[in-house]
CSV table of C-alpha atoms in Angstrom, one decimal:
chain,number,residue,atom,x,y,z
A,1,UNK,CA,50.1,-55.8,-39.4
A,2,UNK,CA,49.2,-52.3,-38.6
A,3,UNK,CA,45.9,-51.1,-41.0
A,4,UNK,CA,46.6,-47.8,-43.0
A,5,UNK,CA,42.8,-45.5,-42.5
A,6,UNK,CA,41.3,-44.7,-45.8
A,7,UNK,CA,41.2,-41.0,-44.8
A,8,UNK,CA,38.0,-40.3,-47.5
A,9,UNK,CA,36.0,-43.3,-45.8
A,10,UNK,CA,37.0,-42.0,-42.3
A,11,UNK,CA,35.3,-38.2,-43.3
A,12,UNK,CA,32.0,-40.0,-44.8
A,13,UNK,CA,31.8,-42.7,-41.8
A,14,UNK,CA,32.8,-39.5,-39.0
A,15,UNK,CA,29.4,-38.0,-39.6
A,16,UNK,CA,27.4,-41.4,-38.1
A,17,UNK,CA,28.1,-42.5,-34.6
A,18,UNK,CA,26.0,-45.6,-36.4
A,19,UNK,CA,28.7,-45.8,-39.0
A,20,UNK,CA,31.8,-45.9,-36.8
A,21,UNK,CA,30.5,-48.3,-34.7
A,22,UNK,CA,29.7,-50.4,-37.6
A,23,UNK,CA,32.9,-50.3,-38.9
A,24,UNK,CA,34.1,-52.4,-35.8
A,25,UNK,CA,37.5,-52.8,-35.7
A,26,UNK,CA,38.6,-50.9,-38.2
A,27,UNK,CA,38.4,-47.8,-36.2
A,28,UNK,CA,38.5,-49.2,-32.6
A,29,UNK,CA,40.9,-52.2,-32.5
A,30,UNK,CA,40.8,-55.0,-30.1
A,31,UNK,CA,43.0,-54.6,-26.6
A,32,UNK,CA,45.7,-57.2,-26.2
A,33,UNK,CA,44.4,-60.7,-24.8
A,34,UNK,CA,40.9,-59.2,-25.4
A,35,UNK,CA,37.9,-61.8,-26.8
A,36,UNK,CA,35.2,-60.9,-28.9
A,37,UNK,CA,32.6,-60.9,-26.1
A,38,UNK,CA,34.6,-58.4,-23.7
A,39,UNK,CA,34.9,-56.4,-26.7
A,40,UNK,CA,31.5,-56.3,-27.9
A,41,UNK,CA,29.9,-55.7,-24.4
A,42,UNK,CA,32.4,-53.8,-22.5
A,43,UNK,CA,34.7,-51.9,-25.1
A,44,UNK,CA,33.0,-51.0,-27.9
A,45,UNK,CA,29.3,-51.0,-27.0
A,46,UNK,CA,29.9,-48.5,-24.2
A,47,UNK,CA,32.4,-46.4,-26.5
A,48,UNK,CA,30.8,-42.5,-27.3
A,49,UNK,CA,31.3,-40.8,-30.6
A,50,UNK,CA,31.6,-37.5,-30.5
A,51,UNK,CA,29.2,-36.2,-33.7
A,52,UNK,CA,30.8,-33.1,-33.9
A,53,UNK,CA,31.2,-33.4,-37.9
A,54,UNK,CA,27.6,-33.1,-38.6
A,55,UNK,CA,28.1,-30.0,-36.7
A,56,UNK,CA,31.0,-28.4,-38.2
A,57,UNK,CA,29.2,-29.5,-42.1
A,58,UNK,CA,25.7,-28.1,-41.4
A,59,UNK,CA,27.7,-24.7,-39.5
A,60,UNK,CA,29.8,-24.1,-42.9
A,61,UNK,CA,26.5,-25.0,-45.2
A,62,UNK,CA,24.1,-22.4,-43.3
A,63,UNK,CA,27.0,-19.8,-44.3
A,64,UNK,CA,27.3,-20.3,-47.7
A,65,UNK,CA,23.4,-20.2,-48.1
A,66,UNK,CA,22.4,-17.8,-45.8
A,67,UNK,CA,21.6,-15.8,-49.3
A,68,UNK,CA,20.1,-17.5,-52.1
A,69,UNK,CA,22.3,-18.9,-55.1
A,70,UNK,CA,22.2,-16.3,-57.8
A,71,UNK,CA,21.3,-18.3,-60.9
A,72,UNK,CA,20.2,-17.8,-64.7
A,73,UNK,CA,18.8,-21.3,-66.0
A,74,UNK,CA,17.7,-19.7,-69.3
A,75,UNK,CA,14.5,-22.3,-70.7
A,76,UNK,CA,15.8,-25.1,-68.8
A,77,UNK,CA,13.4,-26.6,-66.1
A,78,UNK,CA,15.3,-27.0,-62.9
A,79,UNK,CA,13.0,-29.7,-61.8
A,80,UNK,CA,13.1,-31.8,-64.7
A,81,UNK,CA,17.4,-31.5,-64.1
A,82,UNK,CA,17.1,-31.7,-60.3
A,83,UNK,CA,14.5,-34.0,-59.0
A,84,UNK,CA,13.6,-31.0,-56.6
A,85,UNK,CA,15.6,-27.3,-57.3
A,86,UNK,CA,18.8,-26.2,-58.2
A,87,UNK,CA,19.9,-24.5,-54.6
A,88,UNK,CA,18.9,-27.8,-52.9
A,89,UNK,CA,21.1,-30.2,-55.4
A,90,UNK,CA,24.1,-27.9,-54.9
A,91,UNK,CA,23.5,-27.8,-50.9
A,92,UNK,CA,23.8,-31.9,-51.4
A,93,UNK,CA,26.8,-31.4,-53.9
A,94,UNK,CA,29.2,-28.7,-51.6
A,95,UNK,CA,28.0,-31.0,-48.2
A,96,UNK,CA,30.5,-33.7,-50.2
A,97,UNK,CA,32.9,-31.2,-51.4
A,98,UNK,CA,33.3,-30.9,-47.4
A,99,UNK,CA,33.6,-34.2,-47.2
A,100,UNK,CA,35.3,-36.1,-49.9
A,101,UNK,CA,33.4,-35.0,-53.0
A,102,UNK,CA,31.3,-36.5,-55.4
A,103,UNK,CA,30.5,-36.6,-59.3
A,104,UNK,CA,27.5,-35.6,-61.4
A,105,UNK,CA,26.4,-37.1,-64.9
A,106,UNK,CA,24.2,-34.9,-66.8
A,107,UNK,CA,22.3,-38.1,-68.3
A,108,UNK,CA,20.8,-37.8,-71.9
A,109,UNK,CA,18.6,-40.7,-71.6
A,110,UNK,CA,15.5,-39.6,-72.2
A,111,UNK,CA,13.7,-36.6,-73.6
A,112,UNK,CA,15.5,-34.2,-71.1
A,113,UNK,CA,18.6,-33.9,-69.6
A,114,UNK,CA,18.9,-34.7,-65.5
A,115,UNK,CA,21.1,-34.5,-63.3
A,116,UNK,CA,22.9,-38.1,-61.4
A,117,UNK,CA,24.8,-37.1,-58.8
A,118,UNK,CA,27.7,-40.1,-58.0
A,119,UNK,CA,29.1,-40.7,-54.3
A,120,UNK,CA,33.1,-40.5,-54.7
A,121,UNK,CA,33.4,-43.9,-54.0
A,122,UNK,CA,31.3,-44.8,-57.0
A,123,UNK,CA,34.1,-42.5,-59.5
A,124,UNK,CA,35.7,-45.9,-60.3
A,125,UNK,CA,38.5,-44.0,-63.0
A,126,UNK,CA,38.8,-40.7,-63.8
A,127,UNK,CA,41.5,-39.6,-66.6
A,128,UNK,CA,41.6,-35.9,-67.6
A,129,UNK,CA,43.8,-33.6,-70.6
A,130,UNK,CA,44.0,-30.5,-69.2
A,131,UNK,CA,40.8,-29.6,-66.7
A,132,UNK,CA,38.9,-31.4,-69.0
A,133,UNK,CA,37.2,-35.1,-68.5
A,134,UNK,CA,38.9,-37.5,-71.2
A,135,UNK,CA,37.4,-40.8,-69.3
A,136,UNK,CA,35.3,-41.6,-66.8
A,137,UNK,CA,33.9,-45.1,-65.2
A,138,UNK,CA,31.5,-45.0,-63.0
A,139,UNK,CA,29.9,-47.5,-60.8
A,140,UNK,CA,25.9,-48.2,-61.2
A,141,UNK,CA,24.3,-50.1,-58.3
A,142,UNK,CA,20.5,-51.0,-58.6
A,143,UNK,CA,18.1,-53.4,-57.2
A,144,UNK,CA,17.2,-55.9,-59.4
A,145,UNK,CA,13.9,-58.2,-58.6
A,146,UNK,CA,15.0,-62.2,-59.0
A,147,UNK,CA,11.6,-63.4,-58.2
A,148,UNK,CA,8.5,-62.8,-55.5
A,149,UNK,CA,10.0,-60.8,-52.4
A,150,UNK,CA,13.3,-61.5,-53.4
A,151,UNK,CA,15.9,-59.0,-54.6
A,152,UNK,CA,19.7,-58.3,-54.9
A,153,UNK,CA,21.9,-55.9,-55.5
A,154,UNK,CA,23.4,-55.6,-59.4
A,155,UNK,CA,26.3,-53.4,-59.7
A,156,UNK,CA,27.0,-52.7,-63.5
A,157,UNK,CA,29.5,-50.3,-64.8
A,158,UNK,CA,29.4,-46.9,-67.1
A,159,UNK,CA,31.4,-45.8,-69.4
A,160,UNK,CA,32.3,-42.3,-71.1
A,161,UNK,CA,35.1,-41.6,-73.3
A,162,UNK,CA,36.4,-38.8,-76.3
A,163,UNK,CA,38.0,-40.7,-79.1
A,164,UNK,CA,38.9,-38.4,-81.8
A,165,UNK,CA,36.3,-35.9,-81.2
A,166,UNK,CA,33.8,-38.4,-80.6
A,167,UNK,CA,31.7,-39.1,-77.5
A,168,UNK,CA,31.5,-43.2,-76.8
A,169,UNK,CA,29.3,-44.5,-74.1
A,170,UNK,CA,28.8,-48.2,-73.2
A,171,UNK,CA,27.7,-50.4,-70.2
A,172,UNK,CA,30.0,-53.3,-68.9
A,173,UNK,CA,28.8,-55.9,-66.2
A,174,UNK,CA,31.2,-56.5,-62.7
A,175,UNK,CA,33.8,-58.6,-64.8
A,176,UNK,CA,34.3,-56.0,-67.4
A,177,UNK,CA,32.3,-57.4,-70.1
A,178,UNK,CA,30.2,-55.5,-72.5
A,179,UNK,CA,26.9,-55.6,-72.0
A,180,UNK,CA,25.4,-52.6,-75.0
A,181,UNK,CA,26.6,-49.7,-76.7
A,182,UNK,CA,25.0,-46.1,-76.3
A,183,UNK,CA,24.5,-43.8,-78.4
A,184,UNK,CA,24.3,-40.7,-76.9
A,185,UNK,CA,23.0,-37.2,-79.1
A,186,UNK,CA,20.8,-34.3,-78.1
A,187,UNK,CA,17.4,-32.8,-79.2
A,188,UNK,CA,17.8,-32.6,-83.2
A,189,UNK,CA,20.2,-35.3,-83.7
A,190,UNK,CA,23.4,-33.0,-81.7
A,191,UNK,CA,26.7,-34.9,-81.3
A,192,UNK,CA,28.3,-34.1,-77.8
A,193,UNK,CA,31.8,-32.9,-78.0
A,194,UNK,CA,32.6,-33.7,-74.0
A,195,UNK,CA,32.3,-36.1,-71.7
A,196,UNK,CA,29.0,-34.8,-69.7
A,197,UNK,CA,30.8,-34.9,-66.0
A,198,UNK,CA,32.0,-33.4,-63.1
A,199,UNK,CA,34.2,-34.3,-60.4
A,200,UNK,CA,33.7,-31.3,-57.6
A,201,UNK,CA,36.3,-31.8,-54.9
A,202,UNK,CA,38.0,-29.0,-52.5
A,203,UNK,CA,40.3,-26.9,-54.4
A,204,UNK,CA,39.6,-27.4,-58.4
A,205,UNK,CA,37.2,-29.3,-61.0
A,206,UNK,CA,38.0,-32.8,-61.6
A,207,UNK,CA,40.6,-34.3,-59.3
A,208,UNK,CA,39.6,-37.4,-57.6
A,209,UNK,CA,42.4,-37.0,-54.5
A,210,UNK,CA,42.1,-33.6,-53.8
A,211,UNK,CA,42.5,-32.2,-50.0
A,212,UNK,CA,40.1,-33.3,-47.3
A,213,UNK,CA,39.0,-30.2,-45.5
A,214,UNK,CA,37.6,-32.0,-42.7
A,215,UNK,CA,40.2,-34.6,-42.0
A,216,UNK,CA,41.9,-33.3,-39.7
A,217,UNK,CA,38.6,-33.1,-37.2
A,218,UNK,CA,37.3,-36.9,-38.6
A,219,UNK,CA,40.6,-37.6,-37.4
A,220,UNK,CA,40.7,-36.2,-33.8
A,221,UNK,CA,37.3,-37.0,-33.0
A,222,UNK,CA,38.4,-40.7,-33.7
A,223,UNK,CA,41.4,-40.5,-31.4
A,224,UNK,CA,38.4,-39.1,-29.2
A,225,UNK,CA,36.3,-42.4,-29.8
A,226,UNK,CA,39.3,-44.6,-29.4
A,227,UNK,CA,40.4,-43.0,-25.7
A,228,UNK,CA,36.7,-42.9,-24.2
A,229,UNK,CA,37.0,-46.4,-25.1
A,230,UNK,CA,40.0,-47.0,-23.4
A,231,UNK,CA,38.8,-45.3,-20.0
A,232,UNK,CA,35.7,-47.0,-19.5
A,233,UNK,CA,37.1,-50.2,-20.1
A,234,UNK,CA,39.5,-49.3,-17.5
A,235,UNK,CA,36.8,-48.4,-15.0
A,236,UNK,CA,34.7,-51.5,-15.5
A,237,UNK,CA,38.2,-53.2,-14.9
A,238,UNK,CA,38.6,-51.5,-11.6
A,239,UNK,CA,38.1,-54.3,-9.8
A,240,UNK,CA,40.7,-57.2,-9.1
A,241,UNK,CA,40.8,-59.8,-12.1
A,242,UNK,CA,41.9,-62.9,-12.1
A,243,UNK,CA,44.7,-64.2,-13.7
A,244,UNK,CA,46.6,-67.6,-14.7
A,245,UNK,CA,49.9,-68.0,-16.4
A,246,UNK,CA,53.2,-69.9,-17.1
A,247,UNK,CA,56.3,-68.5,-14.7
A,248,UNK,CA,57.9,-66.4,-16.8
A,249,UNK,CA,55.2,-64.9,-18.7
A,250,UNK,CA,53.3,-62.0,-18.2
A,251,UNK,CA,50.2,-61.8,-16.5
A,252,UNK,CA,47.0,-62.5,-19.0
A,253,UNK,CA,43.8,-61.7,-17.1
A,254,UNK,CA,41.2,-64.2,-18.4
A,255,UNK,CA,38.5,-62.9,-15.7
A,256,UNK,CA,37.1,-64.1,-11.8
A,257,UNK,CA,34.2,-66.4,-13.4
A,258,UNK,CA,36.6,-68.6,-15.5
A,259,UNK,CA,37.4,-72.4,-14.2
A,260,UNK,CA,40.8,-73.2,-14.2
A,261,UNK,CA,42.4,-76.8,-14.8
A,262,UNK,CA,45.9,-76.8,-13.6
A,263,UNK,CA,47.0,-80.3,-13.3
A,264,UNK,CA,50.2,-80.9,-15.1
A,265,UNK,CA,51.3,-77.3,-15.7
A,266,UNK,CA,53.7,-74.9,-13.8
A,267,UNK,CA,51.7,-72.2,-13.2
A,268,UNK,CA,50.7,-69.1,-11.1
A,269,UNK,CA,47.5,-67.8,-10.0
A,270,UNK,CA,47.1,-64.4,-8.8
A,271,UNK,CA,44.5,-61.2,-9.2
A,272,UNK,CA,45.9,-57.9,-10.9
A,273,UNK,CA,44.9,-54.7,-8.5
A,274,UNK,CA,44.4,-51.9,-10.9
A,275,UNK,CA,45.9,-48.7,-10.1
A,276,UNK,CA,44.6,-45.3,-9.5
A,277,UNK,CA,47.4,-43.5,-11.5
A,278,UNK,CA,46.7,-45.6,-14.9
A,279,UNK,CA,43.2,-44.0,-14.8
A,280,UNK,CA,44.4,-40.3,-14.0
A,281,UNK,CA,46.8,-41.0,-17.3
A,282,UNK,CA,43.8,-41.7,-19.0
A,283,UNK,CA,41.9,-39.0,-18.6
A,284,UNK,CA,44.6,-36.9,-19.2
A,285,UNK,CA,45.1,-38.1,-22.7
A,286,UNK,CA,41.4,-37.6,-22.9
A,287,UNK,CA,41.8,-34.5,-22.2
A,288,UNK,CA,44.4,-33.7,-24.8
A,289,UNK,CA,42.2,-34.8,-27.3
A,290,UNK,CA,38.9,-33.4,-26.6
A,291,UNK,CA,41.4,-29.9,-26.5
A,292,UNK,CA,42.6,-31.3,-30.0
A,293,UNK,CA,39.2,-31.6,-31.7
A,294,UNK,CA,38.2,-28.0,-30.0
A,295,UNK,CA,41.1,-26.6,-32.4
A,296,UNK,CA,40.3,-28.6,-35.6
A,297,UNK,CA,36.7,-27.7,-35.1
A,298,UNK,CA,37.8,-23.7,-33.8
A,299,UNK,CA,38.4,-23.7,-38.0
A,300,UNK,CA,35.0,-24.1,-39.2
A,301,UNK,CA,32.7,-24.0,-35.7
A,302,UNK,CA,32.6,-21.4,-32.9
A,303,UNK,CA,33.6,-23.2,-29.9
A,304,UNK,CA,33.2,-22.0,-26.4
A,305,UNK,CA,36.9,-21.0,-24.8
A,306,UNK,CA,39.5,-18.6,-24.4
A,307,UNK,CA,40.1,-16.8,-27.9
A,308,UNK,CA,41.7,-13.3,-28.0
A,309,UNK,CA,39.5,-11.3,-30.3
A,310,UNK,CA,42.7,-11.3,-33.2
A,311,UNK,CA,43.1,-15.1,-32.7
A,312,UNK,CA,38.9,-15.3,-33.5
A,313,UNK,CA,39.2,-12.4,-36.4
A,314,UNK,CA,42.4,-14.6,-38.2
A,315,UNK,CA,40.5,-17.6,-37.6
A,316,UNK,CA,37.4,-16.5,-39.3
A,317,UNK,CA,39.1,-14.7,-41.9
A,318,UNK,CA,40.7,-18.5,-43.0
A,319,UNK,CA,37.7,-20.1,-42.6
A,320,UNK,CA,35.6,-17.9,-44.6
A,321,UNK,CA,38.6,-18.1,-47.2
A,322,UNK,CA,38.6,-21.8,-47.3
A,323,UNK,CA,34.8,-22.1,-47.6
A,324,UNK,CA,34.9,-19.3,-50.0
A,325,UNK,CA,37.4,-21.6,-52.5
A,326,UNK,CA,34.9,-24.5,-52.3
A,327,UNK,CA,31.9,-22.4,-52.9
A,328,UNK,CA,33.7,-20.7,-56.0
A,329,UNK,CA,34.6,-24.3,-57.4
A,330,UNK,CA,31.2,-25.9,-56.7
A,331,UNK,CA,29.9,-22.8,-58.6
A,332,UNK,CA,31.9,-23.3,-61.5
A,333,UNK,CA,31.0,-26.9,-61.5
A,334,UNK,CA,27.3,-26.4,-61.0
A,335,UNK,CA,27.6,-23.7,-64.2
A,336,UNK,CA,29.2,-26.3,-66.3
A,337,UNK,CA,26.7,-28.7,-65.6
A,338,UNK,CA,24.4,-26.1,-66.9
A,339,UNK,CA,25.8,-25.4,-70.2
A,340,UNK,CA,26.0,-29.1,-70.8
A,341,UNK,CA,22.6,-29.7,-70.1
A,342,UNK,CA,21.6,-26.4,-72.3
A,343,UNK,CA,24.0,-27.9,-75.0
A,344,UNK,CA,21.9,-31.4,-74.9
A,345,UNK,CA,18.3,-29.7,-75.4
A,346,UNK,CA,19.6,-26.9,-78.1
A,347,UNK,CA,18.7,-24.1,-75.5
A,348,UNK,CA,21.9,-21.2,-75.8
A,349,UNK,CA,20.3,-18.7,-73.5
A,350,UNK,CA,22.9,-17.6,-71.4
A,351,UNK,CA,23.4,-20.0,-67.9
A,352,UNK,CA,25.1,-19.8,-65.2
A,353,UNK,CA,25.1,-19.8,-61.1
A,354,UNK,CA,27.3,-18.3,-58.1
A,355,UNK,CA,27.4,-19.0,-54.4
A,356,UNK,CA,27.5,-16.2,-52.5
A,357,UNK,CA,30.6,-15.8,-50.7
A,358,UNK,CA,28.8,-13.0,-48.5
A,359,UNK,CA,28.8,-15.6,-45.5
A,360,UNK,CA,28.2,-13.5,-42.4
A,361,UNK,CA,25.0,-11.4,-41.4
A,362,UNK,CA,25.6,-8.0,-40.1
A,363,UNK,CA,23.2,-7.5,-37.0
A,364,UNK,CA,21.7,-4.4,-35.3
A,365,UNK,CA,22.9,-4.4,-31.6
A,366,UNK,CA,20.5,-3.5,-28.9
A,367,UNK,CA,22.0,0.6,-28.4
A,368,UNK,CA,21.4,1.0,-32.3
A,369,UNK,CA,18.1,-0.7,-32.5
A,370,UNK,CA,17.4,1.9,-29.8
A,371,UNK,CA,18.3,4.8,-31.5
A,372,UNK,CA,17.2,3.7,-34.8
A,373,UNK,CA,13.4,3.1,-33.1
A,374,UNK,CA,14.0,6.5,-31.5
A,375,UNK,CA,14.6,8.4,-34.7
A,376,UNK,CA,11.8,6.3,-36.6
A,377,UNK,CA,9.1,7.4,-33.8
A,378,UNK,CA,10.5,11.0,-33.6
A,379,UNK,CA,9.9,11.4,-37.4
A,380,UNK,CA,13.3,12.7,-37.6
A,381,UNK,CA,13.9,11.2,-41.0
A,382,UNK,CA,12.2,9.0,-43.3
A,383,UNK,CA,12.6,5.3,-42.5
A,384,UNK,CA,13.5,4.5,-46.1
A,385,UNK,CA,16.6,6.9,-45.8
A,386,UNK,CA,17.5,5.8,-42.7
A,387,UNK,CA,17.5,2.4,-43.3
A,388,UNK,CA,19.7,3.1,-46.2
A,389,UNK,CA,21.9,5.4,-44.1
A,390,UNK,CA,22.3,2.1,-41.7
A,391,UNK,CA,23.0,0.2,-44.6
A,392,UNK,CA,26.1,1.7,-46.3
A,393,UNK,CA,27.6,2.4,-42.9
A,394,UNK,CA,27.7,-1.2,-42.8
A,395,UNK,CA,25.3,-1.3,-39.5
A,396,UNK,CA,23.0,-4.3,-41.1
A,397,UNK,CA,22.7,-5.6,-44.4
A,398,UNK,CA,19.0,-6.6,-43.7
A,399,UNK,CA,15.7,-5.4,-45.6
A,400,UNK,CA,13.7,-2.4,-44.8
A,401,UNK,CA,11.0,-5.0,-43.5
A,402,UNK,CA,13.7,-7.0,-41.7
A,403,UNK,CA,14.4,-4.1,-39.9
A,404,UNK,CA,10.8,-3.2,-38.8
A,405,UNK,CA,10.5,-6.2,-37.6
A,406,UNK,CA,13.5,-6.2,-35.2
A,407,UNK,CA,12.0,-3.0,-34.3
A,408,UNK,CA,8.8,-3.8,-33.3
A,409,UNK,CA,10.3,-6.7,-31.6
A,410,UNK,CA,12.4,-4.4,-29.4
A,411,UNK,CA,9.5,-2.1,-28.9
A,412,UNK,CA,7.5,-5.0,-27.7
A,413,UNK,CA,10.5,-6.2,-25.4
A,414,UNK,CA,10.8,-2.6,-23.7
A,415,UNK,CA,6.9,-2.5,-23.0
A,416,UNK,CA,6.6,-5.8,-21.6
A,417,UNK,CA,10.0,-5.0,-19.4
A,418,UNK,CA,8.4,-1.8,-18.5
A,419,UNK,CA,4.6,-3.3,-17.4
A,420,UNK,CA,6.7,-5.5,-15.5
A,421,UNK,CA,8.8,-2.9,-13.5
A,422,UNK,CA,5.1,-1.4,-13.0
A,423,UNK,CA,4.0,-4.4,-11.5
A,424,UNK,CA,6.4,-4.7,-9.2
A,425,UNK,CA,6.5,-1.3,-7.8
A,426,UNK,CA,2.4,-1.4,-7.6
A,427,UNK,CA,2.7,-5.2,-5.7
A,428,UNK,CA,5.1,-3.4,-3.0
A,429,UNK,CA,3.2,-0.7,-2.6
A,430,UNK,CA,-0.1,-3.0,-1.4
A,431,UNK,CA,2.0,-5.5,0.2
A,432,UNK,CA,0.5,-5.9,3.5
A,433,UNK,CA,2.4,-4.8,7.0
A,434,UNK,CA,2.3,-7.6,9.5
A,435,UNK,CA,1.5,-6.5,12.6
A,436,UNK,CA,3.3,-7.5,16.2
């Protein structure tokens, strides 16, 4: 029976060679006629992963932070709601918007309001009216202690629900029976009028199957995994292998090292001679994948080839478009979160926080750091103006003190390249003449 991928469990596993291997099977299936100890040692053990997902994720994360979050928190305490700070927890939240997406509680438990952030897997149900959150079960897995050194996993269930106006909480255990109620209200007795969650996926707020950004290069760097498999198994099979079968079937290689009993059977015996061609078709198909995964990651990485520079300017103008989509949702999730928590501890300052969708730096190149440092030394204008000038011309988007630092680096650069020119014309100067 052929096995239909999970396509959200193939993003997630895709980022850990550790995690595809793990998975066995499920990703690398067995060969025809092949046992569990060929498979383990010579097929999947010697198998490569490609980890270019890690890649393409941390590529499209340094864009959309290369400025700092701008965000209005009002008197809440970003600690107390993060465990750390607010740019950090939405880093971790948009990394699994890339991948499959996750879910945050705003938890009212204690004195303050914090933040629980929910792997997608862990969204058991989700039922919305409109964009808003009508239900939601999610799963809660601790480590329970059952006496001295030993413990076990307990998953127990949450549950959130509006009925008629009215927020309802309560805890089930893994067959669905109750286990308490909760009541739930803020600082000064306040009654919550939502369910405090968010589901951020891709494209929009609360929808558990939304589109996969990535899937298409989980998916070809798995064909990737599966054919280096298949050619180094054909190498280490290059030489003869023996072989026993009935007439008229076909040949089932069982190896050289096997002892055969043959009394009573109508049999052949034979060795298979592998063929060069087989392993050229291999590495073809190889080939075509690695040049696959190129062009799934060519949409969110810069990958050395051939690119004409309209192919590279489209390209980047979709990527940034794409990434610019999931940092405008994770923003509007992160500011709902916000209000929420700001709602729990009576706090109506105004809250909010944005992404930038700024995601490339403008730099100086070397002829207009020159000219720039040539103007600054010549005193022809003041650097504050003609930093500005570089500015709004779009030259650099980069500080006043950003920019005297590249200049002092390239000033440094062209006396060290200088006392070396020196050098050189001094040292052959004084070189010695060898006489006949």
């Amino acid at each position: 029976m052929v096995k239909i991928l999970d396509s959200k469990r193939l993003v997630r596993d895709a980022m850990s060679a550790t995690a595809m291997k793990s998975a066995g099977e499920l990703y690398l299936p067995k060969l025809p006629g092949q046992d569990d100890v060929a498979y383990e040692k010579y097929y999947h053990f010697n198998a490569d992963f490609p980890l270019i997902m890690p890649e393409a994720v941390n590529a499209m994360l340094g864009m959309a932070f290369r400025k700092e979050p701008d965000a209005e928190l009002g008197k809440l305490n970003e600690e107390l709601l993060t465990g750390s700070n607010l740019t950090d927890f939405s880093r971790g939240v948009l990394r699994d918007v890339l991948l499959a997406g996750c879910g945050v509680l705003v938890d009212y438990s204690g004195d303050h309001a914090q933040f629980v952030k929910y792997d997608q897997q862990d969204v058991q149900k989700l039922v919305t009216v409109g964009n808003e959150v009508a239900y939601v079960k999610l799963a809660d897995t601790r480590m329970e202690r059952k006496g001295r050194g030993e413990w076990e996993s307990v998953t127990e269930y949450l549950h959130y629900e509006m009925v008629d106006g009215v927020l309802e909480c309560w805890r089930t255990d893994s067959e669905d029976k109750l286990i308490e109620e909760i009541e739930i209200r803020g600082v000064g007795g306040v009654k919550l009028d939502q369910v405090p969650f968010v589901f951020f996926s891709s494209t929009q707020l609360n929808k558990l199957d939304d589109l996969l950004p990535l899937e298409e290069l989980a998916m070809a760097a798995r064909k990737w995994y599966f054919w280096d498999a298949e050619l180094s198994w054909d190498l280490f099979m290059q030489k003869a292998q023996a072989f026993v079968t009935n007439v008229e079937e076909a040949p089932n290689t069982i190896g050289g090292g096997t002892i055969w009993s043959l009394q009573g059977h109508e049999v052949q015996v034979g060795y298979i001679q592998p063929d060069p061609e087989g392993f050229e078709v291999l590495a073809a198909e190889k080939a075509v994948c690695l040049e696959r995964m190129h062009n799934a990651a060519a949409k969110v990485l810069d990958v050395a080839g051939a690119e004409s520079g309209k192919s590279r300017q489209a390209r980047q103008s979709d990527q940034r478009a794409t990434l610019a989509i999931m940092c405008e949702t994770t923003s509007q999730g992160i500011t709902r979160l916000l209000k929420l928590a700001a709602k729990f501890e009576a706090k109506t300052e105004e809250v909010y926080f944005d992404i930038s969708k700024e995601f490339e730096v403008t730099q100086v190149d070397a002829q207009m750091l020159a000219k720039l440092l040539d103007a600054t030394v010549a005193q022809q204008l003041p650097q504050q103006m003609l930093f500005e000038a570089a500015r709004k011309t779009g030259i650099t988007d980069l500080t006043d003190d950003e920019i005297v630092a590249k200049l002092t680096e390239e000033q440094t650069r062209k006396e060290a390249f200088s006392e070396r020119e020196r050098s050189a014309t001094e040292s052959d100067d004084t070189s010695p003449v060898l006489s006949q």
